[in-house]
Amino acid sequence: MPPNDRDPFAGLDGRRDEGRPAVVTVADASDPVAWAAEHREALYRIVASQGAVLIRGLGLHDATGASAVLRTLADELMTEREAFAPRWSYDDRIYSSSKWPPNQPMCMHNELSYAVEFPATMAFACLSAPNSGGATALADAGRVLRGLPSDLVERFEREGWLLTRSYTEDIGVPWTEAFGTTDRGEVERYCAAHDISFTWHGEGLRTSQRRPAVMRHPADGERLWFNQIAFLNEWTMAPEVREYLADVYGREGLPFNTSFGNGDEITEDIVQLINKVYDSVTIAELWRPGDVMLVDNLRTAHSRLPYDGAREVLVALANPTNRSV
């Protein structure tokens, strides 16, 4: 990551330890919203330098207070479209974390990297931390790119990657929820405007979209591994889940899968290699109730570790960015 001539922690009680994200500790949390407003610019300075920042000590206790802080820290919030897992809404454009089995990891990814519009910033607020595990882990997307074999990167840069999805009422997210409408015409117009191929099958919908695997950061031009190639591939599913879904729906009917941009299969060994590189640069800090985290969604991939106990984390997709189609 490019050096910052200015101390990113200037004016804040902050640190960065090996294997952990940058942490800022708040001494006086009597008014979390006012604190967030006062230090917003400094926090984004840390995010620009470190890729993410965990803010500890705000003492948030409820969704109302957490939502107010997340709104204060964001220039603009997005309405999520094309979600790959269910969420519920706490407030307008303030969501729960994706509903994913607690005993299964949610693998590294850049949020909505398959969409035309994606958040430049992810904002999280923890109201309830689990008994164990459940961290939102982070990985530097530039280091991931540099850690992958050059021939594999060159192919993905040349061809891009293809995401195929099957929306049904039985598995995954139904199309009515993913696109926020029950009007098929509106879905078709959205797909046409966002470079998504689609076919209807009965009450279900199948889509495919080709996207670049590598992006340049708009601030400094750094090349970044920006995609969900491994996470949304069939080989990242738990074996028993993949086998059951393929048996019931067929491989073409999996809720999601990825391939090379020309349609060639991404094999299990490639998925394992990508995830191994992610693992080699992963950092994590366990949540504490009241924590807030800001993440540069281009520079930093994130995941969710398995956990035990109740976990309540609010999510805002902030500062939307559009790519050309």
mmCIF file of C-alpha atoms in Angstrom:
data_model
loop_
_atom_site.group_PDB
_atom_site.id
_atom_site.type_symbol
_atom_site.label_atom_id
_atom_site.label_comp_id
_atom_site.label_asym_id
_atom_site.label_seq_id
_atom_site.Cartn_x
_atom_site.Cartn_y
_atom_site.Cartn_z
ATOM 1 C CA MET A 1 0.000 0.000 0.000
ATOM 2 C CA PRO A 2 1.429 3.397 -0.851
ATOM 3 C CA PRO A 3 3.029 5.206 2.100
ATOM 4 C CA ASN A 4 1.160 8.112 3.605
ATOM 5 C CA ASP A 5 3.341 11.134 4.307
ATOM 6 C CA ARG A 6 0.968 12.106 7.094
ATOM 7 C CA ASP A 7 0.505 10.033 10.249
ATOM 8 C CA PRO A 8 -2.870 8.343 9.603
ATOM 9 C CA PHE A 9 -3.579 8.180 13.344
ATOM 10 C CA ALA A 10 -2.864 11.868 14.015
ATOM 11 C CA GLY A 11 -5.310 13.223 16.591
ATOM 12 C CA LEU A 12 -6.723 9.793 17.473
ATOM 13 C CA ASP A 13 -5.825 7.053 19.939
ATOM 14 C CA GLY A 14 -4.967 4.507 17.273
ATOM 15 C CA ARG A 15 -2.644 1.592 16.587
ATOM 16 C CA ARG A 16 -1.962 -1.190 14.114
ATOM 17 C CA ASP A 17 -0.591 -4.496 15.409
ATOM 18 C CA GLU A 18 0.675 -7.422 13.362
ATOM 19 C CA GLY A 19 -2.146 -9.648 12.180
ATOM 20 C CA ARG A 20 -4.857 -7.227 13.273
ATOM 21 C CA PRO A 21 -6.652 -4.310 11.632
ATOM 22 C CA ALA A 22 -6.053 -0.714 12.632
ATOM 23 C CA VAL A 23 -7.928 0.087 15.852
ATOM 24 C CA VAL A 24 -9.024 3.492 17.150
ATOM 25 C CA THR A 25 -10.114 3.652 20.782
ATOM 26 C CA VAL A 26 -12.716 6.204 21.855
ATOM 27 C CA ALA A 27 -12.209 7.633 25.337
ATOM 28 C CA ASP A 28 -15.434 9.660 25.593
ATOM 29 C CA ALA A 29 -18.475 8.037 23.962
ATOM 30 C CA SER A 30 -21.159 10.192 25.574
ATOM 31 C CA ASP A 31 -22.348 11.231 22.089
ATOM 32 C CA PRO A 32 -21.287 8.627 19.481
ATOM 33 C CA VAL A 33 -22.889 10.502 16.564
ATOM 34 C CA ALA A 34 -21.109 13.746 17.432
ATOM 35 C CA TRP A 35 -17.812 11.859 17.824
ATOM 36 C CA ALA A 36 -18.285 10.201 14.424
ATOM 37 C CA ALA A 37 -19.041 13.537 12.773
ATOM 38 C CA GLU A 38 -16.013 15.225 14.338
ATOM 39 C CA HIS A 39 -13.549 12.456 13.438
ATOM 40 C CA ARG A 40 -15.009 11.258 10.152
ATOM 41 C CA GLU A 41 -12.269 12.774 7.977
ATOM 42 C CA ALA A 42 -9.523 11.351 10.185
ATOM 43 C CA LEU A 43 -11.117 7.895 10.093
ATOM 44 C CA TYR A 44 -11.220 7.916 6.300
ATOM 45 C CA ARG A 45 -7.566 8.949 6.320
ATOM 46 C CA ILE A 46 -6.809 5.748 8.237
ATOM 47 C CA VAL A 47 -8.952 3.683 5.843
ATOM 48 C CA ALA A 48 -7.041 5.154 2.883
ATOM 49 C CA SER A 49 -3.749 4.195 4.502
ATOM 50 C CA GLN A 50 -4.610 0.896 6.208
ATOM 51 C CA GLY A 51 -7.549 -0.427 4.173
ATOM 52 C CA ALA A 52 -9.885 -0.528 7.179
ATOM 53 C CA VAL A 53 -10.327 0.793 10.705
ATOM 54 C CA LEU A 54 -12.062 -0.671 13.758
ATOM 55 C CA ILE A 55 -13.524 1.947 16.105
ATOM 56 C CA ARG A 56 -13.763 0.649 19.650
ATOM 57 C CA GLY A 57 -15.482 2.249 22.636
ATOM 58 C CA LEU A 58 -18.474 4.013 21.047
ATOM 59 C CA GLY A 59 -20.748 2.008 23.317
ATOM 60 C CA LEU A 60 -23.572 1.474 20.828
ATOM 61 C CA HIS A 61 -26.457 -0.445 22.391
ATOM 62 C CA ASP A 62 -29.295 -0.442 19.875
ATOM 63 C CA ALA A 63 -30.028 -0.357 16.157
ATOM 64 C CA THR A 64 -31.225 3.253 16.270
ATOM 65 C CA GLY A 65 -27.939 4.546 17.648
ATOM 66 C CA ALA A 66 -25.858 2.289 15.404
ATOM 67 C CA SER A 67 -27.793 3.389 12.307
ATOM 68 C CA ALA A 68 -27.241 7.050 13.171
ATOM 69 C CA VAL A 69 -23.480 6.513 13.454
ATOM 70 C CA LEU A 70 -23.288 4.573 10.178
ATOM 71 C CA ARG A 71 -25.229 7.311 8.375
ATOM 72 C CA THR A 72 -22.906 9.944 9.825
ATOM 73 C CA LEU A 73 -19.853 8.092 8.543
ATOM 74 C CA ALA A 74 -21.210 7.592 5.005
ATOM 75 C CA ASP A 75 -21.515 10.134 2.195
ATOM 76 C CA GLU A 76 -24.358 8.098 0.713
ATOM 77 C CA LEU A 77 -25.952 4.721 1.401
ATOM 78 C CA MET A 78 -26.925 2.174 -1.247
ATOM 79 C CA THR A 79 -30.047 0.088 -1.610
ATOM 80 C CA GLU A 80 -28.776 -3.436 -2.107
ATOM 81 C CA ARG A 81 -29.655 -5.195 -5.361
ATOM 82 C CA GLU A 82 -28.516 -8.634 -6.579
ATOM 83 C CA ALA A 83 -27.891 -9.917 -3.038
ATOM 84 C CA PHE A 84 -26.509 -13.461 -2.852
ATOM 85 C CA ALA A 85 -27.800 -14.190 0.670
ATOM 86 C CA PRO A 86 -30.812 -12.948 2.654
ATOM 87 C CA ARG A 87 -30.662 -9.899 4.906
ATOM 88 C CA TRP A 88 -33.324 -8.020 6.780
ATOM 89 C CA SER A 89 -33.629 -4.259 7.055
ATOM 90 C CA TYR A 90 -33.254 -2.403 10.341
ATOM 91 C CA ASP A 91 -33.889 0.948 8.699
ATOM 92 C CA ASP A 92 -33.765 2.506 5.258
ATOM 93 C CA ARG A 93 -30.567 1.075 3.674
ATOM 94 C CA ILE A 94 -29.309 -0.245 7.011
ATOM 95 C CA TYR A 95 -29.187 -4.048 6.879
ATOM 96 C CA SER A 96 -28.390 -7.075 8.947
ATOM 97 C CA SER A 97 -25.283 -9.036 8.046
ATOM 98 C CA SER A 98 -25.951 -11.714 5.428
ATOM 99 C CA LYS A 99 -27.757 -14.737 6.811
ATOM 100 C CA TRP A 100 -25.230 -17.556 6.485
ATOM 101 C CA PRO A 101 -24.965 -20.763 8.561
ATOM 102 C CA PRO A 102 -23.017 -19.903 11.745
ATOM 103 C CA ASN A 103 -20.941 -23.088 11.529
ATOM 104 C CA GLN A 104 -19.754 -22.295 7.993
ATOM 105 C CA PRO A 105 -17.281 -19.564 7.044
ATOM 106 C CA MET A 106 -18.355 -16.820 4.674
ATOM 107 C CA CYS A 107 -15.278 -16.694 2.465
ATOM 108 C CA MET A 108 -13.297 -13.647 1.404
ATOM 109 C CA HIS A 109 -14.975 -11.344 -1.096
ATOM 110 C CA ASN A 110 -15.360 -7.739 -2.192
ATOM 111 C CA GLU A 111 -18.993 -6.761 -1.707
ATOM 112 C CA LEU A 112 -21.075 -6.653 -4.916
ATOM 113 C CA SER A 113 -17.958 -6.991 -7.080
ATOM 114 C CA TYR A 114 -20.208 -8.657 -9.675
ATOM 115 C CA ALA A 115 -22.523 -5.633 -9.902
ATOM 116 C CA VAL A 116 -22.269 -2.479 -11.983
ATOM 117 C CA GLU A 117 -22.820 -0.383 -8.848
ATOM 118 C CA PHE A 118 -20.918 -1.432 -5.745
ATOM 119 C CA PRO A 119 -20.035 0.208 -2.422
ATOM 120 C CA ALA A 120 -16.655 1.899 -2.141
ATOM 121 C CA THR A 121 -16.977 1.563 1.648
ATOM 122 C CA MET A 122 -18.472 -1.112 3.883
ATOM 123 C CA ALA A 123 -19.606 0.072 7.318
ATOM 124 C CA PHE A 124 -20.353 -2.382 10.134
ATOM 125 C CA ALA A 125 -21.662 -1.932 13.686
ATOM 126 C CA CYS A 126 -21.690 -4.723 16.266
ATOM 127 C CA LEU A 127 -24.532 -4.790 18.791
ATOM 128 C CA SER A 128 -24.019 -8.352 20.020
ATOM 129 C CA ALA A 129 -20.775 -10.334 19.802
ATOM 130 C CA PRO A 130 -20.893 -14.153 19.702
ATOM 131 C CA ASN A 131 -19.465 -16.371 22.415
ATOM 132 C CA SER A 132 -16.634 -17.384 20.106
ATOM 133 C CA GLY A 133 -15.501 -16.659 16.557
ATOM 134 C CA GLY A 134 -17.571 -14.553 14.177
ATOM 135 C CA ALA A 135 -14.895 -11.974 13.345
ATOM 136 C CA THR A 136 -15.187 -9.950 10.158
ATOM 137 C CA ALA A 137 -11.747 -10.846 8.825
ATOM 138 C CA LEU A 138 -9.905 -8.732 6.235
ATOM 139 C CA ALA A 139 -7.463 -9.319 3.375
ATOM 140 C CA ASP A 140 -5.429 -6.761 1.409
ATOM 141 C CA ALA A 141 -6.595 -7.116 -2.212
ATOM 142 C CA GLY A 142 -3.292 -5.829 -3.585
ATOM 143 C CA ARG A 143 -1.316 -8.441 -1.662
ATOM 144 C CA VAL A 144 -3.730 -11.139 -2.816
ATOM 145 C CA LEU A 145 -3.170 -10.153 -6.451
ATOM 146 C CA ARG A 146 0.602 -10.201 -6.001
ATOM 147 C CA GLY A 147 0.413 -13.603 -4.274
ATOM 148 C CA LEU A 148 -1.423 -15.335 -7.122
ATOM 149 C CA PRO A 149 0.409 -17.029 -10.030
ATOM 150 C CA SER A 150 1.005 -14.524 -12.810
ATOM 151 C CA ASP A 151 -0.388 -16.812 -15.521
ATOM 152 C CA LEU A 152 -3.674 -17.209 -13.637
ATOM 153 C CA VAL A 153 -3.952 -13.454 -13.085
ATOM 154 C CA GLU A 154 -3.157 -12.796 -16.747
ATOM 155 C CA ARG A 155 -5.936 -15.137 -17.855
ATOM 156 C CA PHE A 156 -8.488 -13.527 -15.550
ATOM 157 C CA GLU A 157 -7.380 -10.076 -16.683
ATOM 158 C CA ARG A 158 -7.765 -11.163 -20.300
ATOM 159 C CA GLU A 159 -11.095 -12.994 -19.969
ATOM 160 C CA GLY A 160 -12.698 -11.679 -16.789
ATOM 161 C CA TRP A 161 -14.949 -13.974 -14.771
ATOM 162 C CA LEU A 162 -18.500 -15.158 -15.291
ATOM 163 C CA LEU A 163 -21.108 -15.384 -12.535
ATOM 164 C CA THR A 164 -24.169 -17.551 -13.178
ATOM 165 C CA ARG A 165 -27.141 -17.539 -10.813
ATOM 166 C CA SER A 166 -30.408 -19.438 -10.439
ATOM 167 C CA TYR A 167 -33.072 -17.605 -8.474
ATOM 168 C CA THR A 168 -35.854 -19.802 -7.067
ATOM 169 C CA GLU A 169 -38.204 -19.715 -4.101
ATOM 170 C CA ASP A 170 -36.552 -22.818 -2.640
ATOM 171 C CA ILE A 171 -32.867 -21.934 -2.299
ATOM 172 C CA GLY A 172 -30.800 -18.792 -2.029
ATOM 173 C CA VAL A 173 -32.460 -15.422 -2.556
ATOM 174 C CA PRO A 174 -35.634 -15.320 -4.737
ATOM 175 C CA TRP A 175 -35.488 -12.885 -7.648
ATOM 176 C CA THR A 176 -38.272 -10.776 -6.165
ATOM 177 C CA GLU A 177 -36.076 -10.108 -3.136
ATOM 178 C CA ALA A 178 -32.798 -9.756 -5.013
ATOM 179 C CA PHE A 179 -34.204 -7.163 -7.421
ATOM 180 C CA GLY A 180 -36.696 -5.560 -5.038
ATOM 181 C CA THR A 181 -39.711 -6.009 -7.316
ATOM 182 C CA THR A 182 -42.359 -8.521 -8.392
ATOM 183 C CA ASP A 183 -42.498 -7.003 -11.899
ATOM 184 C CA ARG A 184 -40.677 -9.166 -14.457
ATOM 185 C CA GLY A 185 -40.472 -6.253 -16.848
ATOM 186 C CA GLU A 186 -38.638 -4.181 -14.276
ATOM 187 C CA VAL A 187 -36.163 -7.025 -13.729
ATOM 188 C CA GLU A 188 -35.586 -7.296 -17.472
ATOM 189 C CA ARG A 189 -34.956 -3.562 -17.756
ATOM 190 C CA TYR A 190 -32.521 -3.714 -14.818
ATOM 191 C CA CYS A 191 -30.642 -6.617 -16.415
ATOM 192 C CA ALA A 192 -30.416 -4.839 -19.767
ATOM 193 C CA ALA A 193 -29.067 -1.696 -18.114
ATOM 194 C CA HIS A 194 -26.538 -3.636 -16.021
ATOM 195 C CA ASP A 195 -25.127 -5.992 -18.673
ATOM 196 C CA ILE A 196 -26.788 -9.131 -17.294
ATOM 197 C CA SER A 197 -28.059 -11.926 -19.547
ATOM 198 C CA PHE A 198 -31.254 -13.605 -18.312
ATOM 199 C CA THR A 199 -33.740 -16.370 -19.018
ATOM 200 C CA TRP A 200 -36.999 -17.183 -17.249
ATOM 201 C CA HIS A 201 -37.817 -20.769 -16.350
ATOM 202 C CA GLY A 202 -41.254 -21.188 -14.836
ATOM 203 C CA GLU A 203 -41.344 -19.008 -11.747
ATOM 204 C CA GLY A 204 -37.552 -18.838 -11.552
ATOM 205 C CA LEU A 205 -34.829 -16.756 -13.182
ATOM 206 C CA ARG A 206 -31.347 -17.578 -14.413
ATOM 207 C CA THR A 207 -28.751 -14.889 -15.056
ATOM 208 C CA SER A 208 -25.141 -14.562 -16.126
ATOM 209 C CA GLN A 209 -22.788 -11.602 -16.040
ATOM 210 C CA ARG A 210 -19.161 -11.184 -17.058
ATOM 211 C CA ARG A 211 -17.028 -8.876 -14.937
ATOM 212 C CA PRO A 212 -13.347 -7.896 -14.652
ATOM 213 C CA ALA A 213 -11.353 -9.736 -11.991
ATOM 214 C CA VAL A 214 -8.815 -6.954 -11.421
ATOM 215 C CA MET A 215 -9.575 -3.311 -10.699
ATOM 216 C CA ARG A 216 -7.419 -0.239 -10.187
ATOM 217 C CA HIS A 217 -8.039 1.844 -7.105
ATOM 218 C CA PRO A 218 -9.306 5.284 -8.161
ATOM 219 C CA ALA A 219 -7.150 7.051 -5.549
ATOM 220 C CA ASP A 220 -3.726 5.730 -6.518
ATOM 221 C CA GLY A 221 -4.136 3.283 -9.422
ATOM 222 C CA GLU A 222 -3.042 0.226 -7.416
ATOM 223 C CA ARG A 223 -4.070 -3.036 -9.105
ATOM 224 C CA LEU A 224 -6.376 -5.069 -6.884
ATOM 225 C CA TRP A 225 -7.902 -8.564 -6.906
ATOM 226 C CA PHE A 226 -11.539 -7.395 -6.874
ATOM 227 C CA ASN A 227 -14.094 -10.169 -7.350
ATOM 228 C CA GLN A 228 -16.028 -13.036 -5.785
ATOM 229 C CA ILE A 229 -14.586 -15.763 -7.979
ATOM 230 C CA ALA A 230 -13.744 -18.175 -5.160
ATOM 231 C CA PHE A 231 -16.556 -17.351 -2.754
ATOM 232 C CA LEU A 232 -19.385 -17.857 -5.260
ATOM 233 C CA ASN A 233 -17.868 -20.961 -6.844
ATOM 234 C CA GLU A 234 -19.403 -24.377 -6.259
ATOM 235 C CA TRP A 235 -16.130 -25.709 -4.787
ATOM 236 C CA THR A 236 -16.295 -23.268 -1.884
ATOM 237 C CA MET A 237 -19.613 -24.777 -0.744
ATOM 238 C CA ALA A 238 -19.520 -27.410 1.973
ATOM 239 C CA PRO A 239 -19.243 -30.758 0.115
ATOM 240 C CA GLU A 240 -22.507 -32.121 1.481
ATOM 241 C CA VAL A 241 -24.338 -28.913 0.499
ATOM 242 C CA ARG A 242 -22.874 -28.902 -3.019
ATOM 243 C CA GLU A 243 -23.703 -32.575 -3.552
ATOM 244 C CA TYR A 244 -27.265 -32.163 -2.311
ATOM 245 C CA LEU A 245 -27.968 -29.084 -4.447
ATOM 246 C CA ALA A 246 -26.397 -30.606 -7.556
ATOM 247 C CA ASP A 247 -28.431 -33.789 -7.031
ATOM 248 C CA VAL A 248 -31.736 -31.939 -6.566
ATOM 249 C CA TYR A 249 -31.326 -29.024 -8.998
ATOM 250 C CA GLY A 250 -28.529 -30.130 -11.301
ATOM 251 C CA ARG A 251 -25.220 -28.304 -11.667
ATOM 252 C CA GLU A 252 -26.872 -25.701 -13.901
ATOM 253 C CA GLY A 253 -29.416 -25.018 -11.183
ATOM 254 C CA LEU A 254 -26.986 -24.163 -8.378
ATOM 255 C CA PRO A 255 -27.920 -20.854 -6.729
ATOM 256 C CA PHE A 256 -24.586 -19.420 -7.911
ATOM 257 C CA ASN A 257 -21.385 -20.525 -9.598
ATOM 258 C CA THR A 258 -18.383 -18.897 -11.268
ATOM 259 C CA SER A 259 -16.265 -19.714 -14.310
ATOM 260 C CA PHE A 260 -13.619 -18.130 -16.481
ATOM 261 C CA GLY A 261 -14.934 -15.353 -18.661
ATOM 262 C CA ASN A 262 -15.109 -17.677 -21.684
ATOM 263 C CA GLY A 263 -17.235 -20.164 -19.743
ATOM 264 C CA ASP A 264 -14.473 -22.667 -18.913
ATOM 265 C CA GLU A 265 -14.779 -24.371 -15.532
ATOM 266 C CA ILE A 266 -12.815 -23.037 -12.587
ATOM 267 C CA THR A 267 -11.521 -26.227 -11.027
ATOM 268 C CA GLU A 268 -11.362 -27.086 -7.347
ATOM 269 C CA ASP A 269 -7.573 -26.667 -7.236
ATOM 270 C CA ILE A 270 -7.844 -23.083 -8.527
ATOM 271 C CA VAL A 271 -10.463 -22.222 -5.903
ATOM 272 C CA GLN A 272 -8.300 -23.759 -3.183
ATOM 273 C CA LEU A 273 -5.281 -21.791 -4.436
ATOM 274 C CA ILE A 274 -7.165 -18.475 -4.361
ATOM 275 C CA ASN A 275 -8.478 -19.169 -0.855
ATOM 276 C CA LYS A 276 -4.998 -20.194 0.315
ATOM 277 C CA VAL A 277 -3.591 -16.848 -0.840
ATOM 278 C CA TYR A 278 -6.439 -15.054 0.944
ATOM 279 C CA ASP A 279 -5.627 -17.029 4.108
ATOM 280 C CA SER A 280 -1.956 -16.054 3.909
ATOM 281 C CA VAL A 281 -2.766 -12.325 4.242
ATOM 282 C CA THR A 282 -5.879 -12.475 6.449
ATOM 283 C CA ILE A 283 -6.051 -10.321 9.567
ATOM 284 C CA ALA A 284 -8.822 -10.328 12.150
ATOM 285 C CA GLU A 285 -10.034 -8.833 15.422
ATOM 286 C CA LEU A 286 -12.926 -10.329 17.377
ATOM 287 C CA TRP A 287 -15.985 -8.109 17.656
ATOM 288 C CA ARG A 288 -16.939 -6.439 20.909
ATOM 289 C CA PRO A 289 -20.406 -4.969 21.471
ATOM 290 C CA GLY A 290 -20.460 -1.339 20.346
ATOM 291 C CA ASP A 291 -17.649 -1.682 17.800
ATOM 292 C CA VAL A 292 -17.848 0.007 14.384
ATOM 293 C CA MET A 293 -15.705 -0.866 11.368
ATOM 294 C CA LEU A 294 -15.084 0.986 8.100
ATOM 295 C CA VAL A 295 -13.601 -1.008 5.195
ATOM 296 C CA ASP A 296 -12.349 0.160 1.794
ATOM 297 C CA ASN A 297 -14.290 -2.354 -0.319
ATOM 298 C CA LEU A 298 -11.874 -2.141 -3.249
ATOM 299 C CA ARG A 299 -8.608 -2.308 -1.336
ATOM 300 C CA THR A 300 -9.787 -4.827 1.252
ATOM 301 C CA ALA A 301 -11.771 -8.052 0.939
ATOM 302 C CA HIS A 302 -13.724 -9.272 3.958
ATOM 303 C CA SER A 303 -15.105 -12.542 5.292
ATOM 304 C CA ARG A 304 -17.019 -13.833 8.280
ATOM 305 C CA LEU A 305 -15.553 -16.556 10.456
ATOM 306 C CA PRO A 306 -17.724 -19.343 11.931
ATOM 307 C CA TYR A 307 -19.159 -18.574 15.338
ATOM 308 C CA ASP A 308 -21.102 -19.843 18.311
ATOM 309 C CA GLY A 309 -23.761 -17.811 20.121
ATOM 310 C CA ALA A 310 -25.799 -14.754 19.200
ATOM 311 C CA ARG A 311 -24.197 -12.351 16.717
ATOM 312 C CA GLU A 312 -25.853 -9.100 15.642
ATOM 313 C CA VAL A 313 -23.943 -6.908 13.207
ATOM 314 C CA LEU A 314 -25.522 -4.067 11.216
ATOM 315 C CA VAL A 315 -24.228 -3.349 7.717
ATOM 316 C CA ALA A 316 -24.350 -0.294 5.466
ATOM 317 C CA LEU A 317 -23.211 -0.309 1.841
ATOM 318 C CA ALA A 318 -21.737 3.164 1.624
ATOM 319 C CA ASN A 319 -20.392 5.564 -0.975
ATOM 320 C CA PRO A 320 -21.644 3.834 -4.169
ATOM 321 C CA THR A 321 -19.329 3.610 -7.168
ATOM 322 C CA ASN A 322 -20.359 2.814 -10.736
ATOM 323 C CA ARG A 323 -18.299 0.952 -13.290
ATOM 324 C CA SER A 324 -18.969 1.317 -17.010
ATOM 325 C CA VAL A 325 -20.815 -1.525 -18.768
#
